[in-house]
PDB file of C-alpha atoms in Angstrom:
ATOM      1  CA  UNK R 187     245.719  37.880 -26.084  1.00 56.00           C
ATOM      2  CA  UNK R 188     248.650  40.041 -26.765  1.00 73.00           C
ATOM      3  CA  UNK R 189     249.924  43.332 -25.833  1.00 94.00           C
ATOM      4  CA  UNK R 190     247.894  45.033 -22.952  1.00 97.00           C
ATOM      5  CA  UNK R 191     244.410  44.712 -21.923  1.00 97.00           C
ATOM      6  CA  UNK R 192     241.707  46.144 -20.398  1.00 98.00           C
ATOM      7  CA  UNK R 193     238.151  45.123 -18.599  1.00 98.00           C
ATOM      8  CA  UNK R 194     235.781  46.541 -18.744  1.00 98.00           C
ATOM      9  CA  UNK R 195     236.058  48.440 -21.637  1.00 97.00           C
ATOM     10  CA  UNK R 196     232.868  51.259 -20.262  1.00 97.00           C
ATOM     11  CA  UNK R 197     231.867  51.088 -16.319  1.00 97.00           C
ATOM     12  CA  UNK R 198     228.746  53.766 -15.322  1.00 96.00           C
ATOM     13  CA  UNK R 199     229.048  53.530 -11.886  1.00 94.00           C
ATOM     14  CA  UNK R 200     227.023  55.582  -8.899  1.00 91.00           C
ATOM     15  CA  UNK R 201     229.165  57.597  -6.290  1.00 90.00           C
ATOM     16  CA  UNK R 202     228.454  55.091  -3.506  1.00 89.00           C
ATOM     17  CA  UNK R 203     229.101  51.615  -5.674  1.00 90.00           C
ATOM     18  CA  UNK R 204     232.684  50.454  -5.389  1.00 94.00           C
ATOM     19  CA  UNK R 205     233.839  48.970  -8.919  1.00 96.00           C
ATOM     20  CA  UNK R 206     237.370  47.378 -10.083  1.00 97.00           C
ATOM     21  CA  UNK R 207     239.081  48.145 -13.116  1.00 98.00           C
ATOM     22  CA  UNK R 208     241.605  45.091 -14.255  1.00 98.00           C
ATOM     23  CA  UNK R 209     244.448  45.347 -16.327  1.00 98.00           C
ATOM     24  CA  UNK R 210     247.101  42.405 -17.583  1.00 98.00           C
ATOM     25  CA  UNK R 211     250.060  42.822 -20.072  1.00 97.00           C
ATOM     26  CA  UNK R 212     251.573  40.107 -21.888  1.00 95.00           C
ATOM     27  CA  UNK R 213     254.606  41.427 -22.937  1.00 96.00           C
ATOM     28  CA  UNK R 214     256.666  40.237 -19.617  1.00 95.00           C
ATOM     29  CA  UNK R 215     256.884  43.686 -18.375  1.00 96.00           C
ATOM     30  CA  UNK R 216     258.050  44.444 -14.999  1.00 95.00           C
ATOM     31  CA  UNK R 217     256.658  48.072 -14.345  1.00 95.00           C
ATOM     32  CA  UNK R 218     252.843  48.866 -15.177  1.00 96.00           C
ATOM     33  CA  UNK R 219     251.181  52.029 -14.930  1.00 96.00           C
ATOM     34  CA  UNK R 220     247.702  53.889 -13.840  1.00 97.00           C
ATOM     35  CA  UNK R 221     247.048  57.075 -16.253  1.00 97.00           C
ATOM     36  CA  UNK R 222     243.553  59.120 -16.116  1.00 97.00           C
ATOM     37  CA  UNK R 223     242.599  60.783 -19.632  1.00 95.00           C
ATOM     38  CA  UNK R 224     240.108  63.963 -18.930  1.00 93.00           C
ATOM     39  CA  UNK R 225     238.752  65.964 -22.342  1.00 87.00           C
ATOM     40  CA  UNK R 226     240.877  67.796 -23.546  1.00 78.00           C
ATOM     41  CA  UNK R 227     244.018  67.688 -20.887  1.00 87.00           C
ATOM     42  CA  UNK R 228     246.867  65.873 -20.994  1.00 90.00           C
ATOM     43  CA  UNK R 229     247.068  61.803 -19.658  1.00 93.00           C
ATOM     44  CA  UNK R 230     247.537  62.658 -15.900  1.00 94.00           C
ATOM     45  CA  UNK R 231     249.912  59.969 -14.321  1.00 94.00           C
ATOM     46  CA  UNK R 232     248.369  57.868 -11.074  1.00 96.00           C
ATOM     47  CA  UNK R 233     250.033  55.065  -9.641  1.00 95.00           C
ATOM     48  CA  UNK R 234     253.243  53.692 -10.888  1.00 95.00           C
ATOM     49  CA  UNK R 235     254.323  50.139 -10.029  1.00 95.00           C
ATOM     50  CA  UNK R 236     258.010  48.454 -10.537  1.00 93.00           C
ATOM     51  CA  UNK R 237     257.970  44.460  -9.787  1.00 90.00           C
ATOM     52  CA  UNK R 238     254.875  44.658  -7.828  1.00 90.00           C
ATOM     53  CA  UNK R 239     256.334  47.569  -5.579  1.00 91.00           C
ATOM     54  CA  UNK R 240     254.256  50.996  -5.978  1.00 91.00           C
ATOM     55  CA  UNK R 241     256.995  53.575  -6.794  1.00 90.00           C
ATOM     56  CA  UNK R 242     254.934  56.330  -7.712  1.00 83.00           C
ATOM     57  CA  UNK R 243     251.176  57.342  -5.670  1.00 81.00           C
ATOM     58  CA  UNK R 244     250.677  61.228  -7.623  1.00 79.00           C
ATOM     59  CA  UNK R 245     248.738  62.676  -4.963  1.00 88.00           C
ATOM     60  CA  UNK R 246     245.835  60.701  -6.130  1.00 94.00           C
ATOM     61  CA  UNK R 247     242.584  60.111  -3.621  1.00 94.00           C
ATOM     62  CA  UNK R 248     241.972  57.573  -1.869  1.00 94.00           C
ATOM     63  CA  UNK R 249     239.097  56.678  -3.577  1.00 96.00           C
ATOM     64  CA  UNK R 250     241.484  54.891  -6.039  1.00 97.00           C
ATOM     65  CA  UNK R 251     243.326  51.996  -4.610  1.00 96.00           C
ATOM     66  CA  UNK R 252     245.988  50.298  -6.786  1.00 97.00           C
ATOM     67  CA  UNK R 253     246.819  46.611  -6.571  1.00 97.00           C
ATOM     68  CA  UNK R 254     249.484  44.765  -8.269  1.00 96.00           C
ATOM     69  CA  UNK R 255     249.392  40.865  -7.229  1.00 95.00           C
ATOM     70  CA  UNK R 256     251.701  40.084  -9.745  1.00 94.00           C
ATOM     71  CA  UNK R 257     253.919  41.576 -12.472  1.00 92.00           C
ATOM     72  CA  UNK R 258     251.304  40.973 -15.463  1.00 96.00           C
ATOM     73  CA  UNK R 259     247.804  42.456 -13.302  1.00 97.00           C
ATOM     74  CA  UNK R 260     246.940  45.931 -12.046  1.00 98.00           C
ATOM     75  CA  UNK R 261     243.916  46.918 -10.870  1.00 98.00           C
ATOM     76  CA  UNK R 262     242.392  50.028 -10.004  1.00 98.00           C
ATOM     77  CA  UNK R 263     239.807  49.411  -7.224  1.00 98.00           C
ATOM     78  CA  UNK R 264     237.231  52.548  -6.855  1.00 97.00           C
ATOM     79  CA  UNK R 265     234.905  53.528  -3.987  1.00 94.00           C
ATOM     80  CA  UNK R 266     233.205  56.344  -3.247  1.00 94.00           C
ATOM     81  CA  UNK R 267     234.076  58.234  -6.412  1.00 94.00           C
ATOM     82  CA  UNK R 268     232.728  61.606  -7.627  1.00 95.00           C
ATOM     83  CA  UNK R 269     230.921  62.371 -11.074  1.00 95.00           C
ATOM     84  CA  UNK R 270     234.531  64.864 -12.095  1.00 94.00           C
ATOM     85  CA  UNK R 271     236.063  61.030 -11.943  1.00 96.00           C
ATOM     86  CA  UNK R 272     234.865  60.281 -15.005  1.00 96.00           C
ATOM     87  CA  UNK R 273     237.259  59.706 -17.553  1.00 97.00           C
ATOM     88  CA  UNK R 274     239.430  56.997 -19.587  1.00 97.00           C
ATOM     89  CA  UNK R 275     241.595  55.155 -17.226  1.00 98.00           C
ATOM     90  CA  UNK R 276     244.742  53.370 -19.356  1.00 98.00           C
ATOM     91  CA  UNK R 277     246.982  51.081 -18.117  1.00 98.00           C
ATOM     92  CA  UNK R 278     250.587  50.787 -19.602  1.00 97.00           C
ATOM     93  CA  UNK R 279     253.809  49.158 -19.165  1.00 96.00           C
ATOM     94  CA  UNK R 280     257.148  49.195 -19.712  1.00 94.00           C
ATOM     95  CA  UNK R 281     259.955  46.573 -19.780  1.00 93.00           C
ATOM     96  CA  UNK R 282     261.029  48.204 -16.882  1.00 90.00           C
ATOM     97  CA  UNK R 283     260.822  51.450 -15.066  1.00 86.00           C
ATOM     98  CA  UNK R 284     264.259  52.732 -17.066  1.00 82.00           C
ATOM     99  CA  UNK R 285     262.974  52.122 -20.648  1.00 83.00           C
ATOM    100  CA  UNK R 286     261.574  54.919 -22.533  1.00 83.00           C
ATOM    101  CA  UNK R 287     258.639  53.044 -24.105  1.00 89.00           C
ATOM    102  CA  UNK R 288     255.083  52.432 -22.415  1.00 93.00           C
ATOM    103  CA  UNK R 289     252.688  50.459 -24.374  1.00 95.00           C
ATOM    104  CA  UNK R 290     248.623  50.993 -23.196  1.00 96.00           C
ATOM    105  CA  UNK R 291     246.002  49.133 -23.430  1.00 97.00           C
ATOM    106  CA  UNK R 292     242.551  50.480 -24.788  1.00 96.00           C
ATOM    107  CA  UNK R 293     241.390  52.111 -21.669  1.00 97.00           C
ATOM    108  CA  UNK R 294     238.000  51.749 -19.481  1.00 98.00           C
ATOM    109  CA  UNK R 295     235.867  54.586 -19.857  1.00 97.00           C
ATOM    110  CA  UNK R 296     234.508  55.625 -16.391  1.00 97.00           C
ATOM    111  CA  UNK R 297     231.532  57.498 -15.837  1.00 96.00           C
ATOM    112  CA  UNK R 298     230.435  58.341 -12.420  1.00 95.00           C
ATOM    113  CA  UNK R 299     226.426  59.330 -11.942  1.00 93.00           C
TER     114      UNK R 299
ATOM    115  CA  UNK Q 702     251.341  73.835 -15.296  1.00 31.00           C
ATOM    116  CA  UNK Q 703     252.183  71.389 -18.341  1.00 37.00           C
ATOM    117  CA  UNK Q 704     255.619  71.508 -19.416  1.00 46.00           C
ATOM    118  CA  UNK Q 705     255.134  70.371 -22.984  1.00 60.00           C
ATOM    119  CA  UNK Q 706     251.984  71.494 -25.333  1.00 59.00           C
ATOM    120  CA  UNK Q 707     251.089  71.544 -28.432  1.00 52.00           C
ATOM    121  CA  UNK Q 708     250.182  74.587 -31.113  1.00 61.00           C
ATOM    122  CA  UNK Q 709     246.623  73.588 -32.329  1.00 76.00           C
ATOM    123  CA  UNK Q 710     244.473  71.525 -30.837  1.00 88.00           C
ATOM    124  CA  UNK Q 711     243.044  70.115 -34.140  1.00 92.00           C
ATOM    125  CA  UNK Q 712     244.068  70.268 -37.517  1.00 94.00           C
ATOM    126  CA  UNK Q 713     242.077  69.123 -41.418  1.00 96.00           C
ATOM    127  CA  UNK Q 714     244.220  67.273 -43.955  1.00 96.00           C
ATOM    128  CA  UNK Q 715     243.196  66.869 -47.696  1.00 97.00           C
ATOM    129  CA  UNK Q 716     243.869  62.969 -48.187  1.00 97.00           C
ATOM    130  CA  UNK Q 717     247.265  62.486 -50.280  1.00 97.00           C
ATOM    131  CA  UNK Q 718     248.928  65.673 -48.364  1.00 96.00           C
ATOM    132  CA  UNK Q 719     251.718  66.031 -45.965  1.00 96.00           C
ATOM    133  CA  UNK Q 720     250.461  66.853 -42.017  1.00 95.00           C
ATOM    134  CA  UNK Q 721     252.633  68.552 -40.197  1.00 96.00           C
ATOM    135  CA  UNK Q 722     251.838  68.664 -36.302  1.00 95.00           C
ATOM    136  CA  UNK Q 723     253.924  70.912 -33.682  1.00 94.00           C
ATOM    137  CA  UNK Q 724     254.400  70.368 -30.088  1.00 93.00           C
ATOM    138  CA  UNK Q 725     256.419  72.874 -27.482  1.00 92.00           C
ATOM    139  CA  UNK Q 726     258.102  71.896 -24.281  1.00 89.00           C
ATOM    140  CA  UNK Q 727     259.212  74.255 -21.863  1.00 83.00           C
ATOM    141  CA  UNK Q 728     261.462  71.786 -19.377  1.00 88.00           C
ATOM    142  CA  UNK Q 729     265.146  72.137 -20.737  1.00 89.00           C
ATOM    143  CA  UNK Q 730     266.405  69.800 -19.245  1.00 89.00           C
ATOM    144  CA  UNK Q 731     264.168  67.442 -21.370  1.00 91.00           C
ATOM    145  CA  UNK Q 732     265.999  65.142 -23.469  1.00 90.00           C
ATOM    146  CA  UNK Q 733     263.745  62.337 -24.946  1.00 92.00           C
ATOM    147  CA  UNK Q 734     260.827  62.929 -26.774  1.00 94.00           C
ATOM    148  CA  UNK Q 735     257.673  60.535 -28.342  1.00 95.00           C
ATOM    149  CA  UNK Q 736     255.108  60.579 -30.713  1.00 96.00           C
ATOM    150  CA  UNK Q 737     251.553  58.892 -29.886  1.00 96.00           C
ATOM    151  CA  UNK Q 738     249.029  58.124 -31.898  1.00 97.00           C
ATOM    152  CA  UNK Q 739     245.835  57.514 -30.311  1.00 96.00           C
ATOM    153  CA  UNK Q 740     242.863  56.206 -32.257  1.00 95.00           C
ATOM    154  CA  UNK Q 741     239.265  56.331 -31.426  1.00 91.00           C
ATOM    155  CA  UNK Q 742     238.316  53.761 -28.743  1.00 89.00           C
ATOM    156  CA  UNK Q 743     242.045  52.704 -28.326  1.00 92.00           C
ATOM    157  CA  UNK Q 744     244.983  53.579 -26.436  1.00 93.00           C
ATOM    158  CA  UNK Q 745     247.926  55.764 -27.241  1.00 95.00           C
ATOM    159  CA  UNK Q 746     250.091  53.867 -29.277  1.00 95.00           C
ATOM    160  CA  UNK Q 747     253.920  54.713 -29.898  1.00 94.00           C
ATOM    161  CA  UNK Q 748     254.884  56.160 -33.951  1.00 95.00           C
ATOM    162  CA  UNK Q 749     258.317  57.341 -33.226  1.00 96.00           C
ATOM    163  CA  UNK Q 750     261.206  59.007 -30.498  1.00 95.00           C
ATOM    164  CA  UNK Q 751     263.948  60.752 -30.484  1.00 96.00           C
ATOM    165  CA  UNK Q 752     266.515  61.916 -27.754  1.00 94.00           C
ATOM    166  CA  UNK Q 753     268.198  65.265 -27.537  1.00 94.00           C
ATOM    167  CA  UNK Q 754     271.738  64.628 -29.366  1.00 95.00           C
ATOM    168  CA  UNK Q 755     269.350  64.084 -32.788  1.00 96.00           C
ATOM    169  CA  UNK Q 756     267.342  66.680 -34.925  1.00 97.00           C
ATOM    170  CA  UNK Q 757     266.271  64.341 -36.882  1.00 97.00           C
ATOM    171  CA  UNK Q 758     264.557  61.308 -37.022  1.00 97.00           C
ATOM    172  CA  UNK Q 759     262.707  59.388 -39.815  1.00 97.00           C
ATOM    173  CA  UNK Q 760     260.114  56.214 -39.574  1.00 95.00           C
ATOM    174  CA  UNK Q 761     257.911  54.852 -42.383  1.00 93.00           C
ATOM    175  CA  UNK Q 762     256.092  58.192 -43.443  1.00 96.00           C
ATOM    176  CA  UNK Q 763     256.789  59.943 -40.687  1.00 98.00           C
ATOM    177  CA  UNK Q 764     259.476  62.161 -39.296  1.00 98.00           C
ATOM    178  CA  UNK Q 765     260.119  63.750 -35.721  1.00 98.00           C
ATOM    179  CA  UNK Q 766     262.088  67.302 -35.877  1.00 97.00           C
ATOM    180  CA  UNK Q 767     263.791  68.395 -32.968  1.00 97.00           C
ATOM    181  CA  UNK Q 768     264.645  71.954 -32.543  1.00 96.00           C
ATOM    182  CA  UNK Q 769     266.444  72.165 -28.605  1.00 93.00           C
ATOM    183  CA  UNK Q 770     267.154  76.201 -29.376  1.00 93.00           C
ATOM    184  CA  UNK Q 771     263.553  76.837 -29.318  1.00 93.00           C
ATOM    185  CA  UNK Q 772     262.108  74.001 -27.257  1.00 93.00           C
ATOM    186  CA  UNK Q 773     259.985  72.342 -30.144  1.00 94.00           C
ATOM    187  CA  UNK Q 774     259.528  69.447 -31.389  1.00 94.00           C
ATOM    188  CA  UNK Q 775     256.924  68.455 -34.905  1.00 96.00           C
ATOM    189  CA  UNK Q 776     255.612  65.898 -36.505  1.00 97.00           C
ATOM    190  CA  UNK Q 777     255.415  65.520 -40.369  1.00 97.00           C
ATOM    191  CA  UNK Q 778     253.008  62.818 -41.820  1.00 97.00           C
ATOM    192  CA  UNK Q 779     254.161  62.227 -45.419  1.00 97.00           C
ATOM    193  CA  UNK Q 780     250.922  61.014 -47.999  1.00 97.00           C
ATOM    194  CA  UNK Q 781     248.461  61.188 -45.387  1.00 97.00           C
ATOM    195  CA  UNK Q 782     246.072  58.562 -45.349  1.00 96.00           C
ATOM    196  CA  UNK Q 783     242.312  58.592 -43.650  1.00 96.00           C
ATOM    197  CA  UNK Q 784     243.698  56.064 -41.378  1.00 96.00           C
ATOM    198  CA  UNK Q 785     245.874  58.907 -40.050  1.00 97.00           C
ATOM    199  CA  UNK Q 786     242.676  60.556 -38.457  1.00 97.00           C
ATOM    200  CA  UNK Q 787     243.846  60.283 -34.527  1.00 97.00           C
ATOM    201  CA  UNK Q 788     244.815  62.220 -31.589  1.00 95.00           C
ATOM    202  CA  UNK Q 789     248.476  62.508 -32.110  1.00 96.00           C
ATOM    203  CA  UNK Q 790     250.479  63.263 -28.535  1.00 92.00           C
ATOM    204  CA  UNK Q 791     254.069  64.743 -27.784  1.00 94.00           C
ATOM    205  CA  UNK Q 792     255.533  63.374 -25.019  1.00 94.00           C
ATOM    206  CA  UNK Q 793     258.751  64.459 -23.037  1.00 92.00           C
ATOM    207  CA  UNK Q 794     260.733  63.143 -20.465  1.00 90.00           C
ATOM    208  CA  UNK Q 795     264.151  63.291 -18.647  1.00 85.00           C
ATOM    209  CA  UNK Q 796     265.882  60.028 -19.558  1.00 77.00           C
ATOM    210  CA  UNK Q 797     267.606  60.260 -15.593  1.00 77.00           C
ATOM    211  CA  UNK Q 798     264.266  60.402 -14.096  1.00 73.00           C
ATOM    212  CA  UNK Q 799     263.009  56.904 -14.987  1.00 74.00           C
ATOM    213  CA  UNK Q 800     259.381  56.274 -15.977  1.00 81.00           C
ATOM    214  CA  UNK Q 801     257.952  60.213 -16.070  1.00 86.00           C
ATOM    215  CA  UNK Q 802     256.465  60.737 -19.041  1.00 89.00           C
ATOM    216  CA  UNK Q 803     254.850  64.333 -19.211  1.00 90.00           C
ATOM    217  CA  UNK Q 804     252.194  64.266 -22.095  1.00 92.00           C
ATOM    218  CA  UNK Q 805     250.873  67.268 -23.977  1.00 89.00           C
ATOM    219  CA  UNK Q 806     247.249  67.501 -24.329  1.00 85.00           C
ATOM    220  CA  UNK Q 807     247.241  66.159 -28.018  1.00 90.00           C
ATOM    221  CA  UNK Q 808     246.412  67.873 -31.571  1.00 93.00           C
ATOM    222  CA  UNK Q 809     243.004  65.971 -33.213  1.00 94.00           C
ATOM    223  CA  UNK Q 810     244.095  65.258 -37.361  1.00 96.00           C
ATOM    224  CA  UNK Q 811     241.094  64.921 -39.459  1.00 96.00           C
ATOM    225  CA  UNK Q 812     242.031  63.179 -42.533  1.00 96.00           C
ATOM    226  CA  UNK Q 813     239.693  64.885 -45.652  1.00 95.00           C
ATOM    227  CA  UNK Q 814     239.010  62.293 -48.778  1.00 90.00           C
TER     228      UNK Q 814
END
């Protein structure tokens, strides 16, 4: 595997399930990122994570819980969510939270019944 | 509100022709700016940057403009091919504050054969 990736790729999910989305880069990155892409608006940014350490939590609800064990995994643990949290979740990452560049991976597309 | 956007949220190409894809930004104090491309089913994935001291910027077939006076930024496809048919994003950022990337909410090409 190269690059960044994703599982699942699709999750349909009811609002009282509680799912995980996993993400793992193989680039040797040291910061990794949580974006949400709704129709038609711009990627929105989530959580933000810097060797391990959350450095960024965007006023995001606590339905979504972040979790970085390591430098190469995120994951995006969901409980409780509502059907207007549907949406492509993409991870990136960046060599490090200083460098321009984020490279995503293909995204998990959410849908919430 | 979103501090960079783009003109048109979609936009038809004739196969062959050059695509030419505009993007606005309203933060001043913005001085890095990226192009992503982002496929059906994939992620975004990076075509090109520049940072403020540039106007100019060329890749293979592509170039990024940079006009600071008026706050906008384009995208010119040379030859465009039908696997140019994307979402194509501006992105900008503030090189001194680290990771945030704000993303505009991405212009649709539709390459015609």
């Amino acid at each position: 595997e190269t690059g960044v990736t994703q599982t699942p790729r699709h999750l349909v999910m009811g609002m009282t399930n509680k799912k995980s989305l996993k993400c793992e880069q193989h680039l040797g990155h040291n910061a990794m990122y949580w974006y949400k892409q709704s129709a038609k608006k711009p990627l929105e940014l989530m959580f933000v994570y810097s060797l391990e350490e959350r450095v960024e939590n965007n006023s995001v609800p606590s339905r979504f819980s972040p979790e970085c064990p390591n430098s190469s995994h995120l994951f995006l643990h969901l409980h409780t969510l509502q059907p207007e949290d549907s949406a492509l979740y993409l991870c990136a990452s960046s060599q490090g939270l200083s460098y321009n560049e984020q490279f995503f991976g293909p995204g998990t597309r959410l849908t919430v019944l | 509100g979103e501090s960079v956007g783009l003109h048109l949220p979609t936009l038809s190409v004739q196969e062959g022709d050059n695509s030419i894809i505009n993007c606005a930004y309203s933060n001043s104090a913005s001085d890095y700016f990226i192009w992503y491309k982002q496929e059906s089913g994939k992620g975004p994935q990076f075509i090109i940057d520049i940072r403020s001291n540039m106007d100019k910027r060329q890749g293979q077939r592509v170039t990024v403009l940079l006009n600071k006076t008026v706050k906008h930024l384009s995208l010119q496809i040379a030859a465009t091919q039908p696997g140019d048919s994307a979402v194509y994003f501006c992105a900008e950022k503030e090189e001194s504050n680290d990771y945030k990337l704000s993303f505009g909410a991405g212009t649709t090409v539709t390459v015609r054969a």
